[in-house]
Tab-separated table of C-alpha atoms and ligand atoms in Angstrom:
chain	number	residue	atom	x	y	z
A	6	MET	CA	118.520	116.934	112.569
A	7	GLN	CA	118.059	118.087	109.222
A	8	TYR	CA	115.571	116.333	107.065
A	9	GLN	CA	116.047	115.798	103.358
A	10	SER	CA	113.908	115.132	100.250
A	11	THR	CA	113.421	111.589	99.537
A	12	ARG	CA	114.301	112.410	95.784
A	13	ASP	CA	117.525	114.420	96.272
A	14	LYS	CA	119.496	114.250	99.902
A	15	ASN	CA	121.076	117.474	99.254
A	16	LEU	CA	117.811	119.281	99.341
A	17	LYS	CA	117.831	119.722	103.250
A	18	ALA	CA	115.273	121.754	105.698
A	19	SER	CA	115.234	122.167	109.563
A	20	SER	CA	111.984	120.273	111.071
A	21	ALA	CA	110.248	124.181	110.915
A	22	GLN	CA	111.245	124.689	107.268
A	23	ALA	CA	110.003	121.363	106.433
A	24	ILE	CA	106.625	122.008	108.112
A	25	LEU	CA	106.367	125.121	106.750
A	26	ASN	CA	107.354	124.062	103.217
A	27	GLY	CA	105.158	120.818	103.148
A	28	LEU	CA	106.777	119.267	99.995
A	29	ALA	CA	110.183	119.509	99.079
A	30	PRO	CA	110.782	121.727	95.879
A	31	ASP	CA	111.726	118.817	93.727
A	32	GLY	CA	108.384	116.962	94.681
A	33	GLY	CA	110.040	114.575	97.031
A	34	LEU	CA	108.694	113.903	100.872
A	35	TYR	CA	110.631	115.635	103.781
A	36	THR	CA	112.305	112.361	105.592
A	37	MET	CA	114.863	111.973	108.279
A	38	PRO	CA	118.201	110.878	106.984
A	39	SER	CA	118.045	107.631	109.398
A	40	PHE	CA	116.250	107.006	112.909
A	41	ASP	CA	119.761	107.547	114.921
A	42	GLU	CA	118.964	110.763	116.161
A	43	VAL	CA	115.162	110.243	117.070
A	44	LYS	CA	115.880	106.920	119.088
A	45	PHE	CA	115.061	106.714	122.673
A	46	ASP	CA	114.155	104.560	125.580
A	47	TYR	CA	110.654	103.776	125.080
A	48	THR	CA	110.160	102.697	128.982
A	49	THR	CA	110.710	106.290	130.002
A	50	VAL	CA	107.169	107.459	128.639
A	51	LEU	CA	105.256	104.223	129.573
A	52	ASN	CA	103.877	105.987	132.643
A	53	MET	CA	103.312	109.370	131.152
A	54	ASP	CA	99.960	111.187	130.513
A	55	THR	CA	99.284	111.365	126.656
A	56	MET	CA	100.067	114.973	126.763
A	57	SER	CA	103.406	114.538	128.266
A	58	MET	CA	103.942	111.376	125.776
A	59	SER	CA	103.021	113.684	122.989
A	60	THR	CA	105.554	116.278	124.250
A	61	LYS	CA	108.498	113.920	124.485
A	62	ILE	CA	107.954	112.196	120.730
A	63	LEU	CA	107.079	115.188	119.144
A	64	SER	CA	110.164	117.088	120.162
A	65	LYS	CA	112.245	114.299	119.185
A	66	LEU	CA	110.797	114.269	115.618
A	67	LEU	CA	110.755	117.808	115.434
A	68	PRO	CA	114.032	119.014	117.232
A	69	ASP	CA	113.565	122.684	116.315
A	70	PHE	CA	111.298	122.947	119.170
A	71	SER	CA	112.556	122.239	122.731
A	72	GLU	CA	110.431	120.220	125.047
A	73	ALA	CA	108.957	123.135	126.948
A	74	GLU	CA	107.995	124.876	123.716
A	75	MET	CA	106.210	121.718	122.432
A	76	ALA	CA	104.379	121.182	125.826
A	77	LYS	CA	102.368	124.372	125.109
A	78	LEU	CA	101.773	123.537	121.753
A	79	VAL	CA	100.646	120.121	122.474
A	80	HIS	CA	98.678	121.950	125.435
A	81	ASP	CA	97.254	124.287	123.109
A	82	GLY	CA	96.481	121.858	120.416
A	83	TYR	CA	94.675	119.219	122.385
A	84	THR	CA	93.068	120.525	125.643
A	85	GLY	CA	89.305	120.192	125.638
A	86	LYS	CA	89.057	118.882	122.053
A	87	PHE	CA	88.741	115.385	122.404
A	88	GLU	CA	86.353	113.294	124.543
A	89	THR	CA	89.281	112.436	127.171
A	90	ASP	CA	92.572	113.882	127.845
A	91	HIS	CA	93.949	110.357	127.279
A	92	LEU	CA	93.001	111.287	123.471
A	93	THR	CA	93.085	107.732	122.142
A	94	PRO	CA	91.843	105.056	124.395
A	95	THR	CA	92.633	101.336	123.970
A	96	VAL	CA	89.958	99.018	124.467
A	97	PRO	CA	89.815	94.961	124.719
A	98	VAL	CA	87.197	93.543	122.161
A	99	GLY	CA	87.275	89.693	121.841
A	100	GLU	CA	90.816	88.621	121.589
A	101	ASN	CA	92.037	91.808	119.867
A	102	PHE	CA	92.150	95.454	121.105
A	103	ILE	CA	90.821	98.441	119.167
A	104	LEU	CA	92.861	101.792	119.532
A	105	GLU	CA	90.206	104.443	119.128
A	106	LEU	CA	91.490	107.114	117.190
A	107	PHE	CA	87.927	108.781	116.507
A	108	ARG	CA	87.512	110.420	119.915
A	109	GLY	CA	88.384	114.094	118.424
A	110	PRO	CA	86.240	117.055	117.484
A	111	THR	CA	85.166	115.651	113.823
A	112	SER	CA	85.114	111.868	114.788
A	113	ALA	CA	87.621	110.827	112.256
A	114	PHE	CA	91.127	110.014	113.011
A	115	LYS	CA	92.612	112.753	111.270
A	116	ASP	CA	91.929	115.219	114.162
A	117	VAL	CA	94.854	113.662	116.277
A	118	ALA	CA	97.125	115.316	113.618
A	119	LEU	CA	95.197	118.010	112.357
A	120	SER	CA	94.863	119.409	116.185
A	121	MET	CA	98.529	119.727	116.109
A	122	LEU	CA	99.590	120.771	112.820
A	123	PRO	CA	98.096	124.280	112.558
A	124	ARG	CA	99.908	125.045	116.031
A	125	LEU	CA	103.091	123.762	114.422
A	126	MET	CA	102.806	125.701	111.603
A	127	THR	CA	102.354	129.009	113.095
A	128	ALA	CA	105.051	128.367	115.619
A	129	SER	CA	107.387	127.517	112.614
A	130	LYS	CA	106.311	130.602	110.971
A	131	GLU	CA	107.468	132.722	114.169
A	132	LYS	CA	110.570	130.771	114.513
A	133	LEU	CA	111.805	131.325	111.117
A	134	GLY	CA	110.403	134.981	111.318
A	135	VAL	CA	107.912	134.613	108.573
A	136	ASP	CA	105.273	137.375	109.005
A	137	ASP	CA	103.037	135.768	106.106
A	138	GLU	CA	99.808	134.825	106.631
A	139	ILE	CA	99.243	131.110	105.984
A	140	LEU	CA	96.460	130.190	103.362
A	141	ILE	CA	96.029	126.327	103.552
A	142	LEU	CA	94.120	125.009	100.729
A	143	THR	CA	92.794	121.697	100.840
A	144	ALA	CA	90.481	119.408	98.458
A	145	THR	CA	88.608	117.116	100.160
A	146	SER	CA	86.307	114.032	99.529
A	147	GLY	CA	84.735	114.544	102.761
A	148	ASP	CA	86.611	113.551	106.153
A	149	THR	CA	90.199	115.548	105.735
A	150	GLY	CA	88.313	119.120	105.163
A	151	LYS	CA	86.182	118.958	108.492
A	152	ALA	CA	89.017	117.932	110.322
A	153	ALA	CA	91.332	120.744	108.671
A	154	MET	CA	88.861	123.442	109.085
A	155	GLU	CA	88.230	122.357	112.855
A	156	GLY	CA	91.990	122.444	113.507
A	157	PHE	CA	92.531	125.641	111.829
A	158	CYS	CA	89.502	127.343	113.024
A	159	ASP	CA	90.586	130.753	114.593
A	160	VAL	CA	94.240	129.922	114.559
A	161	THR	CA	95.887	133.441	114.380
A	162	GLY	CA	98.018	134.083	111.280
A	163	THR	CA	96.124	131.356	109.063
A	164	LYS	CA	93.160	131.003	106.815
A	165	ILE	CA	91.913	128.028	105.269
A	166	ILE	CA	89.910	127.243	102.262
A	167	VAL	CA	88.385	123.664	101.526
A	168	PHE	CA	87.047	122.631	98.383
A	169	TYR	CA	84.424	119.805	97.859
A	170	PRO	CA	82.666	118.174	95.012
A	171	HIS	CA	79.406	119.623	94.760
A	172	GLY	CA	76.812	116.802	95.763
A	173	GLY	CA	79.563	114.383	95.809
A	174	VAL	CA	80.123	114.047	99.806
A	175	SER	CA	77.604	112.181	102.268
A	176	ALA	CA	74.720	114.300	103.708
A	177	VAL	CA	76.681	114.071	107.111
A	178	GLN	CA	80.066	115.263	105.626
A	179	GLN	CA	78.510	117.928	103.963
A	180	ALA	CA	76.754	119.254	106.824
A	181	GLN	CA	79.515	118.871	109.114
A	182	MET	CA	81.379	121.361	106.702
A	183	ALA	CA	78.765	123.596	105.794
A	184	THR	CA	78.061	124.557	109.358
A	185	GLN	CA	81.781	125.102	110.412
A	186	ALA	CA	82.312	127.910	112.513
A	187	GLY	CA	85.528	130.327	112.569
A	188	GLU	CA	85.998	133.908	111.288
A	189	ASN	CA	89.296	132.190	109.194
A	190	VAL	CA	87.416	129.341	107.564
A	191	CYS	CA	85.926	129.224	104.309
A	192	VAL	CA	84.350	126.049	102.342
A	193	CYS	CA	83.286	126.095	98.709
A	194	ALA	CA	81.925	123.269	96.800
A	195	VAL	CA	82.876	123.027	93.287
A	196	ARG	CA	80.927	121.740	90.195
A	197	GLY	CA	82.845	118.368	89.308
A	198	ASN	CA	84.133	115.241	91.017
A	199	PHE	CA	86.765	115.049	93.736
A	200	ASP	CA	89.614	114.640	91.123
A	201	ASP	CA	88.370	118.056	89.475
A	202	ALA	CA	88.507	119.841	92.584
A	203	GLN	CA	91.885	118.239	93.649
A	204	THR	CA	93.251	119.020	90.234
A	205	GLY	CA	92.001	122.682	90.427
A	206	VAL	CA	94.051	122.957	93.813
A	207	LYS	CA	97.353	121.765	92.589
A	208	LYS	CA	96.860	124.100	89.373
A	209	ILE	CA	96.290	127.119	91.865
A	210	PHE	CA	99.468	126.137	93.642
A	211	SER	CA	101.583	125.890	90.612
A	212	ALA	CA	99.941	129.317	89.106
A	213	VAL	CA	100.253	131.179	92.135
A	214	SER	CA	104.221	130.305	91.964
A	215	LYS	CA	104.807	130.617	88.594
A	216	ASP	CA	103.299	133.955	88.069
A	217	GLN	CA	104.293	135.063	91.482
A	218	LEU	CA	100.459	135.950	92.060
A	219	LEU	CA	100.727	136.280	96.071
A	220	GLU	CA	103.858	138.296	95.850
A	221	GLY	CA	104.136	141.253	98.199
A	222	LYS	CA	100.591	140.370	99.413
A	223	GLY	CA	101.704	138.862	102.892
A	224	VAL	CA	100.088	135.560	102.385
A	225	ARG	CA	101.654	132.251	101.156
A	226	LEU	CA	99.962	129.076	100.455
A	227	SER	CA	100.142	125.880	102.222
A	228	SER	CA	98.494	122.277	102.424
A	229	ALA	CA	97.186	120.227	105.204
A	230	ASN	CA	97.703	116.913	103.653
A	231	SER	CA	99.558	113.800	105.098
A	232	ILE	CA	102.809	114.669	102.962
A	233	ASN	CA	103.601	117.086	105.387
A	234	ILE	CA	105.822	115.875	108.307
A	235	GLY	CA	103.837	118.135	110.965
A	236	ARG	CA	101.076	115.828	110.280
A	237	LEU	CA	102.808	112.675	110.216
A	238	ALA	CA	104.690	113.480	113.543
A	239	PRO	CA	101.542	113.641	116.004
A	240	GLN	CA	100.400	110.093	114.349
A	241	VAL	CA	103.403	108.097	116.172
A	242	VAL	CA	102.253	109.035	119.836
A	243	TYR	CA	99.156	106.882	119.690
A	244	TYR	CA	101.388	103.574	118.996
A	245	TYR	CA	103.159	104.353	122.278
A	246	ARG	CA	99.965	105.261	123.740
A	247	ALA	CA	98.410	102.034	122.992
A	248	TYR	CA	101.484	100.164	124.092
A	249	ALA	CA	101.794	101.893	127.419
A	250	ASP	CA	97.921	101.067	128.227
A	251	LEU	CA	98.473	97.374	127.484
A	252	VAL	CA	101.329	97.602	129.760
A	253	GLN	CA	99.446	99.060	132.435
A	254	ALA	CA	96.596	96.896	132.065
A	255	GLY	CA	98.752	93.839	132.770
A	256	ARG	CA	98.049	92.486	129.379
A	257	ILE	CA	101.717	92.437	128.264
A	258	GLN	CA	105.289	92.925	130.030
A	259	PRO	CA	107.347	95.653	129.008
A	260	GLY	CA	109.532	94.440	125.976
A	261	ASP	CA	106.891	92.092	124.441
A	262	LYS	CA	106.032	92.788	120.725
A	263	VAL	CA	102.533	93.952	119.751
A	264	ASP	CA	101.285	93.670	116.194
A	265	TYR	CA	99.442	96.727	114.845
A	266	VAL	CA	96.581	96.262	112.168
A	267	VAL	CA	96.222	99.346	110.141
A	268	PRO	CA	93.351	100.451	107.886
A	269	THR	CA	95.297	101.893	104.881
A	270	GLY	CA	94.765	104.662	102.368
A	271	ASN	CA	97.784	107.158	101.864
A	272	PHE	CA	100.106	104.976	103.990
A	273	GLY	CA	100.586	107.889	106.653
A	274	ASP	CA	99.016	106.056	109.553
A	275	ILE	CA	101.019	102.710	109.051
A	276	LEU	CA	103.970	104.846	108.530
A	277	ALA	CA	103.813	106.231	111.912
A	278	GLY	CA	103.600	102.875	113.138
A	279	TYR	CA	106.923	101.992	111.262
A	280	PHE	CA	108.568	105.351	112.796
A	281	ALA	CA	107.518	104.267	116.305
A	282	LYS	CA	109.314	100.570	115.677
A	283	GLU	CA	112.358	102.074	114.461
A	284	MET	CA	112.448	104.720	117.304
A	285	GLY	CA	112.601	101.815	119.837
A	286	LEU	CA	108.798	100.685	120.527
A	287	PRO	CA	108.710	96.902	120.625
A	288	VAL	CA	106.479	96.877	117.557
A	289	GLY	CA	106.049	93.348	116.072
A	290	LYS	CA	104.213	93.033	112.648
A	291	LEU	CA	102.658	96.149	111.173
A	292	VAL	CA	99.687	94.857	109.101
A	293	CYS	CA	98.536	96.635	106.037
A	294	ALA	CA	94.610	96.433	105.570
A	295	SER	CA	93.337	97.651	102.339
A	296	ASN	CA	89.648	97.337	100.928
A	297	ALA	CA	89.065	96.440	97.233
A	298	ASN	CA	91.568	98.899	96.029
A	299	ASN	CA	94.180	96.475	97.087
A	300	VAL	CA	97.171	98.001	95.359
A	301	LEU	CA	99.253	98.163	98.699
A	302	THR	CA	98.483	94.389	99.300
A	303	ASP	CA	99.826	93.071	96.011
A	304	PHE	CA	102.790	95.305	96.332
A	305	LEU	CA	103.595	94.338	100.093
A	306	ARG	CA	103.222	90.900	98.646
A	307	THR	CA	105.097	90.599	95.388
A	308	GLY	CA	107.292	94.166	95.458
A	309	ARG	CA	105.709	95.500	92.156
A	310	TYR	CA	103.579	98.585	92.534
A	311	ASP	CA	100.702	98.827	89.881
A	312	ARG	CA	98.257	101.439	90.057
A	313	ARG	CA	96.892	100.684	86.460
A	314	ARG	CA	93.849	98.780	87.952
A	315	PRO	CA	90.287	99.825	87.927
A	316	PHE	CA	89.161	102.153	90.848
A	317	TYR	CA	86.209	100.839	93.325
A	318	LYS	CA	84.095	103.282	95.585
A	319	THR	CA	83.488	101.082	98.540
A	320	VAL	CA	81.833	101.626	102.121
A	321	SER	CA	85.441	102.694	103.343
A	322	PRO	CA	85.810	105.613	100.994
A	323	SER	CA	88.733	107.129	102.811
A	324	MET	CA	90.801	104.121	101.791
A	325	ASP	CA	89.436	104.102	98.242
A	326	ILE	CA	93.198	105.278	97.029
A	327	LEU	CA	95.383	103.997	94.410
A	328	VAL	CA	98.539	106.230	94.925
A	329	SER	CA	99.623	106.096	98.365
A	330	SER	CA	101.938	108.957	98.710
A	331	ASN	CA	103.653	108.210	102.051
A	332	LEU	CA	104.938	104.980	100.779
A	333	GLU	CA	107.869	107.189	99.112
A	334	ARG	CA	109.160	107.996	102.719
A	335	LEU	CA	109.214	104.138	103.602
A	336	LEU	CA	111.479	103.193	100.418
A	337	TYR	CA	113.627	106.108	101.018
A	338	LEU	CA	114.249	105.005	104.793
A	339	LEU	CA	114.709	101.355	103.802
A	340	SER	CA	117.199	102.192	101.030
A	341	GLY	CA	118.606	105.428	102.064
A	342	ASP	CA	118.942	105.992	98.064
A	343	ASP	CA	117.604	108.941	96.847
A	344	LYS	CA	118.216	108.203	93.043
A	345	LEU	CA	116.506	105.068	93.350
A	346	ILE	CA	113.600	106.531	94.835
A	347	ALA	CA	113.371	109.326	92.289
A	348	ASP	CA	113.651	106.908	89.368
A	349	LEU	CA	110.949	104.683	91.010
A	350	MET	CA	108.448	107.599	91.445
A	351	LYS	CA	109.218	108.674	87.719
A	352	GLN	CA	108.251	105.022	86.305
A	353	LEU	CA	105.017	105.426	88.536
A	354	SER	CA	104.112	108.943	86.867
A	355	GLU	CA	105.116	107.888	83.234
A	356	ASN	CA	104.304	104.123	83.377
A	357	GLY	CA	101.887	103.698	86.294
A	358	GLU	CA	103.973	101.192	87.855
A	359	TYR	CA	107.317	99.948	89.376
A	360	GLU	CA	109.222	96.970	91.150
A	361	VAL	CA	111.597	97.210	94.014
A	362	PRO	CA	114.959	95.539	94.367
A	363	ALA	CA	114.752	92.046	95.944
A	364	ASP	CA	116.594	92.912	99.030
A	365	MET	CA	114.238	95.718	99.523
A	366	LEU	CA	111.345	93.480	99.295
A	367	GLU	CA	112.924	90.987	101.863
A	368	LYS	CA	112.995	94.087	104.346
A	369	LEU	CA	109.392	94.862	103.476
A	370	HIS	CA	108.269	91.143	104.491
A	371	GLU	CA	110.049	91.381	107.434
A	372	LEU	CA	108.281	94.387	108.701
A	373	PHE	CA	104.994	94.142	107.195
A	374	TRP	CA	101.991	91.800	106.479
A	375	ALA	CA	99.344	92.863	104.165
A	376	GLY	CA	95.775	91.555	103.541
A	377	PHE	CA	92.527	93.011	102.119
A	378	CYS	CA	88.763	92.776	102.517
A	379	GLY	CA	85.670	93.760	100.310
A	380	ASP	CA	82.486	95.616	101.242
A	381	GLU	CA	80.919	92.282	102.015
A	382	GLY	CA	83.507	91.056	104.168
A	383	ALA	CA	83.634	94.542	105.953
A	384	LYS	CA	79.636	94.112	106.678
A	385	THR	CA	80.047	90.703	107.688
A	386	ALA	CA	82.800	91.728	110.375
A	387	ILE	CA	80.652	94.548	111.673
A	388	GLY	CA	77.754	92.131	112.134
A	389	LYS	CA	80.123	89.328	113.890
A	390	VAL	CA	82.002	92.002	116.182
A	391	TRP	CA	78.402	93.517	117.205
A	392	LYS	CA	77.051	90.004	117.747
A	393	ASP	CA	80.106	88.332	119.666
A	394	ASP	CA	81.451	91.125	121.554
A	395	HIS	CA	78.841	94.129	121.541
A	396	TYR	CA	81.299	96.571	119.940
A	397	LEU	CA	80.095	98.689	117.247
A	398	CYS	CA	83.037	99.449	114.562
A	399	ASP	CA	82.634	101.550	111.293
A	400	THR	CA	83.449	100.478	108.163
A	401	HIS	CA	87.265	101.269	107.935
A	402	THR	CA	87.967	99.657	111.224
A	403	ALA	CA	85.942	96.442	110.004
A	404	VAL	CA	88.378	96.090	106.900
A	405	ALA	CA	91.110	96.022	109.448
A	406	TRP	CA	89.479	93.855	111.719
A	407	ASP	CA	88.743	91.311	109.250
A	408	VAL	CA	92.472	91.308	108.050
A	409	ALA	CA	93.654	90.913	111.515
A	410	GLN	CA	91.518	87.749	111.428
A	411	GLN	CA	93.311	86.811	108.014
A	412	TYR	CA	96.659	87.464	109.700
A	413	LYS	CA	96.191	85.376	112.863
A	414	GLN	CA	95.228	82.545	111.218
A	415	ALA	CA	98.154	82.764	108.688
A	416	ASN	CA	100.600	83.370	111.691
A	417	PRO	CA	99.444	81.606	114.668
A	418	GLU	CA	102.783	82.633	116.632
A	419	HIS	CA	101.420	86.284	116.479
A	420	ASN	CA	101.942	88.579	119.509
A	421	ALA	CA	99.075	90.769	120.974
A	422	VAL	CA	97.060	92.053	118.399
A	423	VAL	CA	96.025	96.215	118.250
A	424	VAL	CA	93.630	96.928	115.383
A	425	LEU	CA	93.506	100.717	114.829
A	426	SER	CA	89.726	102.141	114.453
A	427	THR	CA	89.630	105.495	112.366
A	428	ALA	CA	86.262	106.499	112.192
A	429	SER	CA	83.145	106.656	114.501
A	430	PRO	CA	80.310	104.311	112.986
A	431	TYR	CA	78.118	107.197	112.890
A	432	LYS	CA	79.964	108.707	109.858
A	433	PHE	CA	78.790	105.860	108.101
A	434	PRO	CA	75.616	104.849	109.418
A	435	ALA	CA	74.005	103.209	106.682
A	436	ALA	CA	76.462	100.692	105.896
A	437	VAL	CA	76.903	100.213	109.803
A	438	LEU	CA	73.484	99.377	109.937
A	439	GLU	CA	73.279	97.127	107.565
A	440	GLY	CA	76.384	95.149	108.775
A	441	ILE	CA	74.165	94.332	111.884
A	442	GLY	CA	71.349	93.262	109.934
A	443	GLU	CA	68.836	96.187	110.059
A	444	LYS	CA	67.570	98.027	106.799
A	445	ALA	CA	68.165	101.653	106.544
A	446	GLU	CA	65.533	103.987	106.203
A	447	GLY	CA	65.287	107.813	105.501
A	448	ASP	CA	68.015	110.265	105.063
A	449	GLU	CA	71.385	110.092	106.629
A	450	PHE	CA	70.460	111.673	109.767
A	451	ASP	CA	67.368	109.486	110.146
A	452	VAL	CA	69.415	106.586	109.711
A	453	MET	CA	71.922	107.736	112.437
A	454	GLU	CA	69.112	108.094	114.991
A	455	GLN	CA	68.192	104.564	113.774
A	456	LEU	CA	71.683	102.785	114.527
A	457	HIS	CA	71.278	104.691	117.763
A	458	LYS	CA	67.658	103.253	118.916
A	459	VAL	CA	69.000	99.606	117.585
A	460	THR	CA	72.302	99.787	119.334
A	461	GLY	CA	71.918	102.113	122.388
A	462	VAL	CA	75.740	103.452	121.404
A	463	PRO	CA	76.045	107.066	122.118
A	464	VAL	CA	76.050	109.391	119.282
A	465	PRO	CA	79.240	111.766	119.186
A	466	LYS	CA	77.997	115.304	120.106
A	467	ASN	CA	79.517	117.047	117.343
A	468	LEU	CA	77.236	114.691	114.913
A	469	ALA	CA	74.282	114.559	117.106
A	470	ASP	CA	73.366	117.878	116.924
A	471	LEU	CA	74.398	118.694	113.134
A	472	ARG	CA	70.907	118.799	111.733
A	473	SER	CA	69.909	121.756	113.916
A	474	ARG	CA	73.094	123.924	113.554
A	475	ALA	CA	73.116	127.049	111.461
A	476	VAL	CA	74.452	126.684	107.707
A	477	ARG	CA	77.073	129.191	107.301
A	478	HIS	CA	78.788	128.248	104.002
A	479	ARG	CA	76.756	128.212	100.716
A	480	ASP	CA	79.290	128.867	97.944
A	481	VAL	CA	79.270	126.914	94.746
A	482	ILE	CA	81.500	127.525	91.771
A	483	ASP	CA	82.657	126.259	88.408
A	484	ARG	CA	86.263	124.575	88.121
A	485	GLY	CA	87.383	127.653	86.030
A	486	GLU	CA	86.409	129.837	89.064
A	487	MET	CA	88.605	128.393	92.077
A	488	LEU	CA	91.591	130.497	91.351
A	489	ASP	CA	89.816	133.775	91.285
A	490	TYR	CA	87.866	132.379	94.249
A	491	VAL	CA	91.353	131.892	96.133
A	492	LEU	CA	92.876	135.228	95.016
A	493	GLY	CA	89.633	137.022	96.373
A	494	LYS	CA	89.753	135.438	99.752
A	495	ALA	CA	93.542	136.067	100.024
A	496	ALA	CA	93.241	139.522	99.293
A	497	ALA	CA	89.880	140.121	102.148
A	498	GLU	CA	90.619	141.702	105.380
A	499	LYS	CA	92.469	139.710	107.919
B	515	PLP	C1	92.337	108.902	105.949
B	515	PLP	C2	91.552	107.617	106.484
B	515	PLP	C3	92.222	106.406	106.684
B	515	PLP	C4	93.490	106.335	105.924
B	515	PLP	O1	94.717	106.588	106.749
B	515	PLP	P1	95.878	106.763	105.860
B	515	PLP	O2	96.795	107.272	106.532
B	515	PLP	O3	95.786	107.569	104.520
B	515	PLP	O4	96.661	105.406	105.679
B	515	PLP	C5	91.522	105.358	107.071
B	515	PLP	N1	90.362	105.567	107.772
B	515	PLP	C6	89.789	106.616	107.866
B	515	PLP	C7	88.613	106.688	108.539
B	515	PLP	C8	90.183	108.060	107.205
B	515	PLP	O5	89.837	109.080	107.281
């Protein structure tokens, strides 16, 4: 199976090439031509452990790797890193189920994919006979940077540089990054906001390719964000994991459909659910949950995407996003029409909006349901779930929980409902504490302790000892210095 660009079918790449390239050369996203070659009988994985299940599903999606090769990559990527080898447990909460994706090394759901991506990248490099060192550049508003560094930490043949806005991330996120171990990782604050850091990184990519700044240096740049198919594929697995867990617990029979409610930002997580459905898992509705930045709710209801709207900073910051990159893959898979997608994306970048044809909207309505929930609603949901079910959920999960209730009310015929939980409540302790009716006091670390005292819910180990860990990264630079900073690091001893 060859992947192809969403904007030009003729730009093809094997799975290993797609992982190494990240983005297609025309700016499109590498996507499979159809699901024909990746479909399989889901009942064959229902009794597998998570590692074997990951191996099976990932070698379907990334066919350059045999099952034996993939088994080793999965083992190296995940063993000992998560709270359990099950990786992503599903727990009953009230009438719903919560799929906990945050039991990894940085307590964010991005760990599931970013534990695998570095392995997939180095294996792709070997397969293609590329000797260059891979230098990952990432701009982060907090979560992705830490999860990416943890994933790439001491992976041979790779280096990673993370830029974050100086003073623009939470105290916990700042401490998580500044204390990161590893000989090949580097974190640097940039004076400016997140957009400045992100624009700076994009400029570095184009300057390096235009002026061939790394030519002959044995280094090539790559990115760890969710446009990479190697980051998307590992996320498909937990949809199967949750389904199998519900079967094993006797909550559903094989063949019953399950509805999944997904707190959505860049549309990567929920797109992985669509992949699972098209690969043959009995998925009912995929419910797209947004916060006040509800561009996707409007789109999935009306077929009109319009990013020209106010940007809100919310208590679920990882979903504060107005351009959801991975949506492009869905539109391509639904239409198979690369010309149409190229045109829609052009309209989006030039006019800030586009509208999909009526037949595509009809398909979207069959597959998806969409809703949103503001900050007050999210805090109320945190309080209610705590009071009724004694389950403590984070702000992103709370958005999904609230939308799940909206969905069930509007669709009394719904299936079993799985709500995806994307972060530990201890990553957003102040808002969570308010949600359960307490007043936060002191700095973020104090608030974490306070939340623990009030609820008794254990603090994940990686967050509990943060305050006492040694700071290893102190660099702060101006925007204009980013390129020189990267070239300096690229030239440093391997
Ligand atoms: C990244 C993130 C999301 C959004 O996931 P997408 O794949 O971008 O839709 C939701 N919650 C948390 C905590 C995240 O870190």
